[in-house]
Short mmCIF file of C-alpha atoms in Angstrom, two decimals:
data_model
loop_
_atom_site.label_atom_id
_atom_site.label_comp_id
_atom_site.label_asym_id
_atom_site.label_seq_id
_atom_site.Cartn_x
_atom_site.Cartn_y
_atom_site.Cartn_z
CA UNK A 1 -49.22 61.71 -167.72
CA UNK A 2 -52.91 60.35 -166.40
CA UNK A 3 -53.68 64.24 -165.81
CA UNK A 4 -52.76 65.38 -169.57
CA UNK A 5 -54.45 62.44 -171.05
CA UNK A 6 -57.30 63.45 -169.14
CA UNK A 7 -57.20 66.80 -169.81
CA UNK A 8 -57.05 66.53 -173.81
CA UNK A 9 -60.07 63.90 -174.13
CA UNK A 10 -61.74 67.05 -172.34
CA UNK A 11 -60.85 69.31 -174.76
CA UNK A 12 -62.96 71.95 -175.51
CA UNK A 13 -62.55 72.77 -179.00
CA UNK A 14 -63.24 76.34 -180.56
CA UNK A 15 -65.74 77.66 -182.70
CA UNK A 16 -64.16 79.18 -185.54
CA UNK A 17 -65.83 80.86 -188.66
CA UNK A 18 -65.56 79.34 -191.89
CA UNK A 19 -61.86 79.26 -193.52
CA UNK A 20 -61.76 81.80 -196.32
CA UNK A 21 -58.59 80.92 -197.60
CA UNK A 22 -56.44 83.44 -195.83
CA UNK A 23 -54.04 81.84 -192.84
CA UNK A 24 -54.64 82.71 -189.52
CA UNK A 25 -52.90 80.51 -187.78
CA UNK A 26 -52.77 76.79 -187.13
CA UNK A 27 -55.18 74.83 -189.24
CA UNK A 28 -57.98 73.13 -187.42
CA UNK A 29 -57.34 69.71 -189.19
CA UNK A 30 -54.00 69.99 -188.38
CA UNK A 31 -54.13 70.59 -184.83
CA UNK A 32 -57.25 67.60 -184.43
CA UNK A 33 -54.56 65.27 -186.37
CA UNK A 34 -51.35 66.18 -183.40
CA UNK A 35 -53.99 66.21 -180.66
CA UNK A 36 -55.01 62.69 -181.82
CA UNK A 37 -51.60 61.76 -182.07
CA UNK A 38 -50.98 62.66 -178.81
CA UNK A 39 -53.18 61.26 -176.90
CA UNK A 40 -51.85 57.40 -178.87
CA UNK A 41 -48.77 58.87 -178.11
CA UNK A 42 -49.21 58.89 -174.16
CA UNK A 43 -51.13 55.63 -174.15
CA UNK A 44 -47.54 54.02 -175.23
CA UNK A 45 -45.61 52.28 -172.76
CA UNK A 46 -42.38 54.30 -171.58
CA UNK A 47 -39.36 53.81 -172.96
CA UNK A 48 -36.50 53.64 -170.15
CA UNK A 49 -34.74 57.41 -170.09
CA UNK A 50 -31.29 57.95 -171.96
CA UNK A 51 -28.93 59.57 -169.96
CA UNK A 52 -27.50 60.48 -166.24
CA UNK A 53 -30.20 63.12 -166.03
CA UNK A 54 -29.21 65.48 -162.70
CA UNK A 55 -30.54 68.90 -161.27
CA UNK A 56 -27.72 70.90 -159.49
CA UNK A 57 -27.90 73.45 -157.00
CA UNK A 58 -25.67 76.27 -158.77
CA UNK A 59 -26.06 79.50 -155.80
CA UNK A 60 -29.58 78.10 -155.03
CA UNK A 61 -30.99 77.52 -158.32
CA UNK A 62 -31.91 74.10 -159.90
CA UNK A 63 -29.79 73.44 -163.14
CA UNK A 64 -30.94 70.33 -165.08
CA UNK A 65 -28.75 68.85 -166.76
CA UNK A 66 -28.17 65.35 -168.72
CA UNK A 67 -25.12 63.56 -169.38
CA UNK A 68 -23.78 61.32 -172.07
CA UNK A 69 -20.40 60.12 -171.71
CA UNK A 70 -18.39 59.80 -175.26
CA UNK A 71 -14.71 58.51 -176.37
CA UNK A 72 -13.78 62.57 -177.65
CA UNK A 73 -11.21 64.45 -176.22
CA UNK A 74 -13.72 67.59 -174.85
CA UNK A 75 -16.64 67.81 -173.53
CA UNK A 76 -19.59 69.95 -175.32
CA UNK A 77 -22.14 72.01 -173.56
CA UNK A 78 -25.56 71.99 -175.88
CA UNK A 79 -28.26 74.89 -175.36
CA UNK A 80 -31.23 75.40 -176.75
CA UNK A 81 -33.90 78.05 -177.53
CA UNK A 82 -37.86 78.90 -177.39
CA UNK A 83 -40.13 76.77 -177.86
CA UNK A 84 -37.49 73.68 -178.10
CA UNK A 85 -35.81 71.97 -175.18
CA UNK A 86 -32.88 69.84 -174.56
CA UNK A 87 -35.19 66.79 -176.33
CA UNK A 88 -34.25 68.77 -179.63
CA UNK A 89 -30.98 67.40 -179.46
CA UNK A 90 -31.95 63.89 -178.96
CA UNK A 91 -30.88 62.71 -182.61
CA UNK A 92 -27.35 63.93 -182.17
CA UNK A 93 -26.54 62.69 -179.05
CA UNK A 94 -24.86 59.12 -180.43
CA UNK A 95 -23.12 60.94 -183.05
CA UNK A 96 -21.92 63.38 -180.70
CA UNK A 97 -20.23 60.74 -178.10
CA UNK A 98 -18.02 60.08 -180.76
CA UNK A 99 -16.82 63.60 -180.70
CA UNK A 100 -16.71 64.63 -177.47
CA UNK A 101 -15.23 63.44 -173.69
CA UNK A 102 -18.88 64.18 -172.38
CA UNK A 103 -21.90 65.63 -174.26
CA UNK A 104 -24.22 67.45 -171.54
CA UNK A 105 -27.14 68.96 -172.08
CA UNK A 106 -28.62 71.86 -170.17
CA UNK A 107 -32.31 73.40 -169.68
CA UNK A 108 -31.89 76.85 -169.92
CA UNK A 109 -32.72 78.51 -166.27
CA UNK A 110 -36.44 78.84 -166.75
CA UNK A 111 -37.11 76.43 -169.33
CA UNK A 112 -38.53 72.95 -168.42
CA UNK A 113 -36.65 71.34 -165.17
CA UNK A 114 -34.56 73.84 -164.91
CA UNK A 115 -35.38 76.66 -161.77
CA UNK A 116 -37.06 80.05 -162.50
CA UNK A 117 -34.96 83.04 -161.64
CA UNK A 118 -36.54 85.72 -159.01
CA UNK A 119 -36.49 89.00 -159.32
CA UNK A 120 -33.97 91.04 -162.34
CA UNK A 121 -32.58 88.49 -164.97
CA UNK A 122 -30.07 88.53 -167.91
CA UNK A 123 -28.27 86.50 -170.23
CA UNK A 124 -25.34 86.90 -168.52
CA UNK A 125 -26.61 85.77 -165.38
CA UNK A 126 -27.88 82.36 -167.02
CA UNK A 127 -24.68 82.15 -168.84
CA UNK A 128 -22.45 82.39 -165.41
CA UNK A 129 -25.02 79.58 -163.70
CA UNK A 130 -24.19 77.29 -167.32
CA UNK A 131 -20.56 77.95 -167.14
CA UNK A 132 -20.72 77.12 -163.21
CA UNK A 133 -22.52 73.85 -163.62
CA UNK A 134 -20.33 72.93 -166.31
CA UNK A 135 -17.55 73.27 -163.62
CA UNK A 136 -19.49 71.44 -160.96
CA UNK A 137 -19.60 68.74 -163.31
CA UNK A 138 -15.79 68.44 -163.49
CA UNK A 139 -15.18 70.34 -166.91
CA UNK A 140 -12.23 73.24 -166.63
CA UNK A 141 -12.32 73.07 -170.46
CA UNK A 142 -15.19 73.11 -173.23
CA UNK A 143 -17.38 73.64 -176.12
CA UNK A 144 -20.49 75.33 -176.05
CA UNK A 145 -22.76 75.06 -178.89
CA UNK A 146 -25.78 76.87 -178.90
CA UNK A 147 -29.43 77.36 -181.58
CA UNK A 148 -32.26 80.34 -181.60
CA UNK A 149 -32.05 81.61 -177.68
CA UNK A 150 -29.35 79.26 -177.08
CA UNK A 151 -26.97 81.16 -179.95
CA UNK A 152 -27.00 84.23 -177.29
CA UNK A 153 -26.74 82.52 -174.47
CA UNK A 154 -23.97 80.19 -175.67
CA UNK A 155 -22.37 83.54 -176.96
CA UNK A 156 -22.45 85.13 -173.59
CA UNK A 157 -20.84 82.02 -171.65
CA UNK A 158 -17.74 82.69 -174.23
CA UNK A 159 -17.96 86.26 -173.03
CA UNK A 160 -18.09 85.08 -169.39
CA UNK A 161 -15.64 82.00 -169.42
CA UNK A 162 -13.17 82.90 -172.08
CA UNK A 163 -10.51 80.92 -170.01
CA UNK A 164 -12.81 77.72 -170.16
CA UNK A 165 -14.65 78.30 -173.17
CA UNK A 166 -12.52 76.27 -176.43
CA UNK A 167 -15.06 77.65 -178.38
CA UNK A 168 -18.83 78.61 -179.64
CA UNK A 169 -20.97 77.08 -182.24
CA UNK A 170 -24.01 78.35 -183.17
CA UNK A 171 -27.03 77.49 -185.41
CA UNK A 172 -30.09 79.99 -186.22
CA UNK A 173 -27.95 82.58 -184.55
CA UNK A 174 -29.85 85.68 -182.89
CA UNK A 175 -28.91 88.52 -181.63
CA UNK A 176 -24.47 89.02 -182.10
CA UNK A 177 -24.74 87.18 -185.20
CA UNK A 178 -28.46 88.35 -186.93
CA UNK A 179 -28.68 90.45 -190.17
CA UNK A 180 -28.84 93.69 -189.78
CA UNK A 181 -29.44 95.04 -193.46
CA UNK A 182 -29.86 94.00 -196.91
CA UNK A 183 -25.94 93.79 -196.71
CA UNK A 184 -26.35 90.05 -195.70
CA UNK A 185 -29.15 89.68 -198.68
CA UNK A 186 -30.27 85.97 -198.34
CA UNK A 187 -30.26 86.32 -194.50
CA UNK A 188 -32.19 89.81 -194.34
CA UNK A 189 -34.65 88.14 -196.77
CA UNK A 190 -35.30 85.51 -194.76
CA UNK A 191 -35.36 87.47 -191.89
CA UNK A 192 -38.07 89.91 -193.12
CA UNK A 193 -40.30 87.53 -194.68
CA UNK A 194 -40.16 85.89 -191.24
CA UNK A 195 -41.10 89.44 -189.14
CA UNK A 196 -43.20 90.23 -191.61
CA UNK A 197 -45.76 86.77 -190.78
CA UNK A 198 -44.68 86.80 -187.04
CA UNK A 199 -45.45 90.05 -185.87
CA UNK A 200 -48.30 89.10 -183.60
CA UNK A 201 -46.53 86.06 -182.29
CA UNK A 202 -42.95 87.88 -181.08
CA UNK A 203 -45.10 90.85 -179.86
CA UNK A 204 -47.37 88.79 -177.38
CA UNK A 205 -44.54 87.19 -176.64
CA UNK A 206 -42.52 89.91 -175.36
CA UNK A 207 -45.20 92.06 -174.26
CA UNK A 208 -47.52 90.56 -172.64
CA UNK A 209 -45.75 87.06 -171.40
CA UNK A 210 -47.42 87.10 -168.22
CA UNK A 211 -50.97 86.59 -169.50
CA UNK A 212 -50.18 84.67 -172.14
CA UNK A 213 -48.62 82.13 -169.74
CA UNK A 214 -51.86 81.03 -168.09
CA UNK A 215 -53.54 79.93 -171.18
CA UNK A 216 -50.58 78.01 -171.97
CA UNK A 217 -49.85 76.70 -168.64
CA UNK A 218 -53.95 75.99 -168.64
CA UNK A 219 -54.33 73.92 -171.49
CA UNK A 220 -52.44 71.64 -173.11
CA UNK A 221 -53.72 72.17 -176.57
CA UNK A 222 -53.67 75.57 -176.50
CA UNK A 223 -49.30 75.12 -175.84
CA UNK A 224 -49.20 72.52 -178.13
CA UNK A 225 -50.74 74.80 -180.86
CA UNK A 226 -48.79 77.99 -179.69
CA UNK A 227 -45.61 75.77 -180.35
CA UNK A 228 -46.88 74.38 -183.91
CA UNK A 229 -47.57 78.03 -185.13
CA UNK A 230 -44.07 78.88 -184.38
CA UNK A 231 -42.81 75.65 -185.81
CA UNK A 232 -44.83 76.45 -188.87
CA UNK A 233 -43.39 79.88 -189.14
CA UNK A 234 -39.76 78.35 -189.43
CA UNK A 235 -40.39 75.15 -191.28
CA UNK A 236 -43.10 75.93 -193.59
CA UNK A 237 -45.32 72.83 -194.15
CA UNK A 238 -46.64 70.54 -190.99
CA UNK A 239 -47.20 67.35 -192.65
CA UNK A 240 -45.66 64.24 -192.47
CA UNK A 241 -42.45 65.56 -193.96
CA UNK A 242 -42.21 68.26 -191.15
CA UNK A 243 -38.69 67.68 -189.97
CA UNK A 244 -38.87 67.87 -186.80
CA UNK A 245 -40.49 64.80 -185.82
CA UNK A 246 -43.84 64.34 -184.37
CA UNK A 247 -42.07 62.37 -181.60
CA UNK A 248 -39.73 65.39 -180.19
CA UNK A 249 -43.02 67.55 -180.52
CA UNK A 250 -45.16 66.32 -178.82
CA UNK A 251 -42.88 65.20 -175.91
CA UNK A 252 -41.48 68.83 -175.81
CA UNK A 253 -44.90 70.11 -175.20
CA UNK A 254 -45.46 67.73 -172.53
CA UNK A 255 -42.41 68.54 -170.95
CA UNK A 256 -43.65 72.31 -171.13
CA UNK A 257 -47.23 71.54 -170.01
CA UNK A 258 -46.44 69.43 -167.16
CA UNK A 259 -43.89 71.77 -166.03
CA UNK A 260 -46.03 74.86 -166.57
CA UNK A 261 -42.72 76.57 -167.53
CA UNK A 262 -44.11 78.27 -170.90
CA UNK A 263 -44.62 82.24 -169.01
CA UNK A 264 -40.89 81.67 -167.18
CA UNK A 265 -39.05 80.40 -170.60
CA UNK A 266 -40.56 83.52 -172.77
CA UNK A 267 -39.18 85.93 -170.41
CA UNK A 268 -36.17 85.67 -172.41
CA UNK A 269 -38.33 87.91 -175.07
CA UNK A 270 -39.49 90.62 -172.21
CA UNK A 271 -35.63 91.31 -171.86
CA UNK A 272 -34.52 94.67 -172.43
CA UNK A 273 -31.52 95.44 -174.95
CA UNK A 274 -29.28 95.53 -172.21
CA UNK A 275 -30.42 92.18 -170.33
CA UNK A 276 -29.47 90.63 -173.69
CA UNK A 277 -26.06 92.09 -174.83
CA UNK A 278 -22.94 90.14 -174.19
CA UNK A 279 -19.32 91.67 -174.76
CA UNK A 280 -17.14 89.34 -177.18
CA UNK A 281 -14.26 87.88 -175.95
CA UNK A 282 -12.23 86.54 -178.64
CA UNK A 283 -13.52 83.13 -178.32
CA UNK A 284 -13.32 81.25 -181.39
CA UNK A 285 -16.79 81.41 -183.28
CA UNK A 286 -18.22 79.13 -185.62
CA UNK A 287 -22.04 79.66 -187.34
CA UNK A 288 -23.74 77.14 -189.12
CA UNK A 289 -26.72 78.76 -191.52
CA UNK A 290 -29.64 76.61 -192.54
CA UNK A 291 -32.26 77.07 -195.51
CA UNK A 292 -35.29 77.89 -193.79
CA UNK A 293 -35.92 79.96 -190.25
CA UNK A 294 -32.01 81.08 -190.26
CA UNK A 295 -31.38 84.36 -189.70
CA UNK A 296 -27.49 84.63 -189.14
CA UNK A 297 -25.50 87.08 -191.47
CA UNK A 298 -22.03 86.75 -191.89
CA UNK A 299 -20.83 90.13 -191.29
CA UNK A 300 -22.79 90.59 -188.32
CA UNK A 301 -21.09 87.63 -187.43
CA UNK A 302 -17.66 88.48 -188.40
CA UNK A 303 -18.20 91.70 -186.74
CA UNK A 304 -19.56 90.96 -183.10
CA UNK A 305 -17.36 87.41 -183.10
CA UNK A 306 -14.23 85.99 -183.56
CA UNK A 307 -15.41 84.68 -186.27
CA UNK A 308 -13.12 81.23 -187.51
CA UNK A 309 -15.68 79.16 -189.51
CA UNK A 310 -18.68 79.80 -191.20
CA UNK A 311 -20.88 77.17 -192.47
CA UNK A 312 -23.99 77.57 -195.09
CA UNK A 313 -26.35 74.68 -196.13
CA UNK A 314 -29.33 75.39 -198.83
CA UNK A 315 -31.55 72.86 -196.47
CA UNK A 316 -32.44 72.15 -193.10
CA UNK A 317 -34.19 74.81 -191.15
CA UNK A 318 -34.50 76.73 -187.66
CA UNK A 319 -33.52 73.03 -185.60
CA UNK A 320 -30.60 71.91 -187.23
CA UNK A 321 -30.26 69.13 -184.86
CA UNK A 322 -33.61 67.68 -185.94
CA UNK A 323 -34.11 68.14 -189.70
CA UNK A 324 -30.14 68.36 -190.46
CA UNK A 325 -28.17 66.25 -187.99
CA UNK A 326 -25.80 64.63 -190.37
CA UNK A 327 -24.85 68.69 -191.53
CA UNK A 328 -24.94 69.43 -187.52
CA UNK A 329 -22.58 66.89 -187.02
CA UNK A 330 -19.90 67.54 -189.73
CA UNK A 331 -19.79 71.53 -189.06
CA UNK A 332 -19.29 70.61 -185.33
CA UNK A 333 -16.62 68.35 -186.24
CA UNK A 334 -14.62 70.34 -188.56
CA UNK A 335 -15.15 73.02 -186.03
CA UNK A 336 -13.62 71.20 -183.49
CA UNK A 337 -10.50 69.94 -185.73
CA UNK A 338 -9.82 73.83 -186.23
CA UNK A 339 -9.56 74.88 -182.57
CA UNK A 340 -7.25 72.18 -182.24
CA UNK A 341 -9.15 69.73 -179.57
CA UNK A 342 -8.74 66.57 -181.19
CA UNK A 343 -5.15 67.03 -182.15
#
C-alpha cells in the first residue's frame, strides 16, 4: 500500500491538447478527482477483512477463494468478469447468507489472487479447476451464478458438472446467451451502440494484451483509468451517482495493480472461438437483463440454454450486484425456489 501511495503522488500526468468537445476517452478532471480520491482512500486505516479468505492448490494452481457461511439450504458459487473482481459482489454477500448454506466467492484463474495458467488455456479448463475447488471445499451440490466473463464461465461449469451443478444464473450474459440479430431488438441495440463506442478498447484488448499489460501493470493510474473507460462505456455518467461505488473501484484497481494481474485476466479476450465455447448440458438456466451495458437476448438464451427463468429490469447496468443488488437478490431467489433447493 506504501508503494502505490508512493507511486501516484509521483504521477506523471499527460499533456493533452485542448478538449474540443468530442470524447476521447476518460476526462482529465475526472480522472484528477478518482486519483485524489485514492490516494485519501489509502491513507484510511484498514478495516479488518470479511470472510475465510483461502488459496487452494487445485492440480498445482492457486484458486482464491472466500467464504461466507449462511443459514440456506445450498451453497452458491459467484464469478465474475473483466475488469471487476470478487469485491464486486461485496454488497450482496449479507443478503446472500440468507439464501444460501455457503456463499463462496472465486477469482477467476488469472484474475487477482488467483494463479496464472501456463501454456494453452480455455474456459473449460477454468471451469473444471472452479467446479474442483468447489468440491475441495466440501460442496457435491450447487449454484453457480455468474456476470460479463463470469456468464461463460459459470455456463461452462454447468456444461462440465451437470451432476453437481443445481443450476446457472447469469447477469450481462456473453457469449451462449448474447444477441445475435435485431431479433432480440432492445438487446442488439444495446449491444451495437456499445461496439460501436468500444471498438478500440475490445480490440487492444484482444489483440495486443501482452503490451498493453505493462503499462497497466506499470502504473497505477494508467489501470485505474483503463478500468474507468470501460466502466464509463457500461454505465454512462462517472459522477457521484455512478453506481458502482467509488469504494469497490478503487479497491478493485488496487487489487489489480498490486497484483500486476491486468495482461493474465485479459487473456480471456485473446481466446479463440473454440477456447470459449461450452456444450449445454441441460442445466437449469436463469438470465437476469439490466438497463444499461446488458447484452443478453432471450432467444439466444433460450436457444444455447435450458432456459427456466428469465428476468428483465429497465435499470441497473453491466454490475448488477453493485448498482441493483436488491433486483440481484430477488431474481436469485425466485431462481432458487424454482429448481426446488429451498423446498
Amino acid at each position: 500500500m506504501e508503494a502505490l501511495g508512493r507511486r501516484l503522488s509521483e504521477t506523471r500526468w499527460p499533456v493533452l491538447p485542448p478538449a474540443d468537445g468530442r470524447a476521447r476517452g476518460v476526462t482529465a478532471s475526472t480522472v484528477e478527482r478518482f486519483v485524489s480520491e485514492w490516494e485519501r482512500w489509502l491513507a484510511q486505516p484498514r478495516q479488518p477483512g470479511l470472510g475465510d479468505h483461502d488459496i487452494l492448490d487445485i492440480d498445482g494452481r492457486g484458486v482464491h477463494v472466500a467464504r461466507f457461511p449462511g443459514s440456506g439450504h445450498v451453497p452458491i458459487l459467484l464469478l465474475h468478469g473483466w475488469p471487476t473482481s470478487f469485491l464486486a459482489f461485496h454488497r450482496v454477500i449479507e443478503p446472500l447468507r440468507a439464501l444460501a448454506s455457503e456463499v463462496v466467492l472465486a477469482s477467476l484463474p488469472g484474475f487477482g489472487t488467483s494463479q496464472a495458467a501456463l501454456g494453452a488455456w480455455s474456459v473449460a479448463d477454468s471451469a473444471r479447476l472452479l467446479a474442483d475447488a468447489m468440491a475441495a471445499l466440501g460442496h457435491d451440490r450447487f449454484i453457480v451464478h455468474g456476470q460479463d466473463w463470469g456468464s461463460v464461465v459459470a455456463r461452462a461449469v454447468g456444461a462440465i458438472a451437470p451432476d453437481r451443478v443445481i443450476g446457472v444464473h447469469v447477469s450481462a450474459g456473453l457469449k451462449g446467451f448474447m444477441a445475435e440479430d435485431a431479433s432480440d431488438e432492445s438487446a442488439w441495440t444495446r449491444l451495437r451502440e456499445f461496439l460501436a463506442g468500444s471498438g478500440g478498447y475490445l480490440h487492444l484488448q484482444s489483440r495486443r494484451p501482452d503490451s498493453l499489460a505493462y503499462a497497466l501493470s506499470d502504473s497505477p493510474v494508467g489501470l485505474l483509468v483503463w478500468q474507468l473507460d470501460k466502466y464509463q462505456l457500461w454505465q454512462g455518467d462517472l459522477g457521484d451517482g455512478f453506481g458502482l461505488g467509488t469504494d469497490f473501484i478503487l479497491a478493485n484497481a488496487t487489487l489489480y495493480w498490486l497484483t500486476g494481474s491486468a495482461g493474465s485476466s485479459m487473456r480471456i479476450y485473446s481466446m479463440d472461438s473454440a477456447e470459449v465455447d461450452a456444450v449445454t448440458a441441460g442445466v437449469p438456466t436463469a438470465v437476469s437483463v439490466f438497463g444499461s451495458g446488458d447484452f443478453a437476448g432471450r432467444e439466444v438464451s433460450a436457444r444455447e440454454n435450458n432456459l427456466v427463468a428469465w428476468y428483465a429490469h429497465d435499470g441497473g447496468g453491466h454490475v448488477a450486484s453493485l448498482d441493483s443488488a436488491t433486483e440481484f437478490i430477488t431474481d436469485l431467489d425466485d431462481f432458487i425456489n424454482r429448481v426446488g433447493v429451498n423446498a
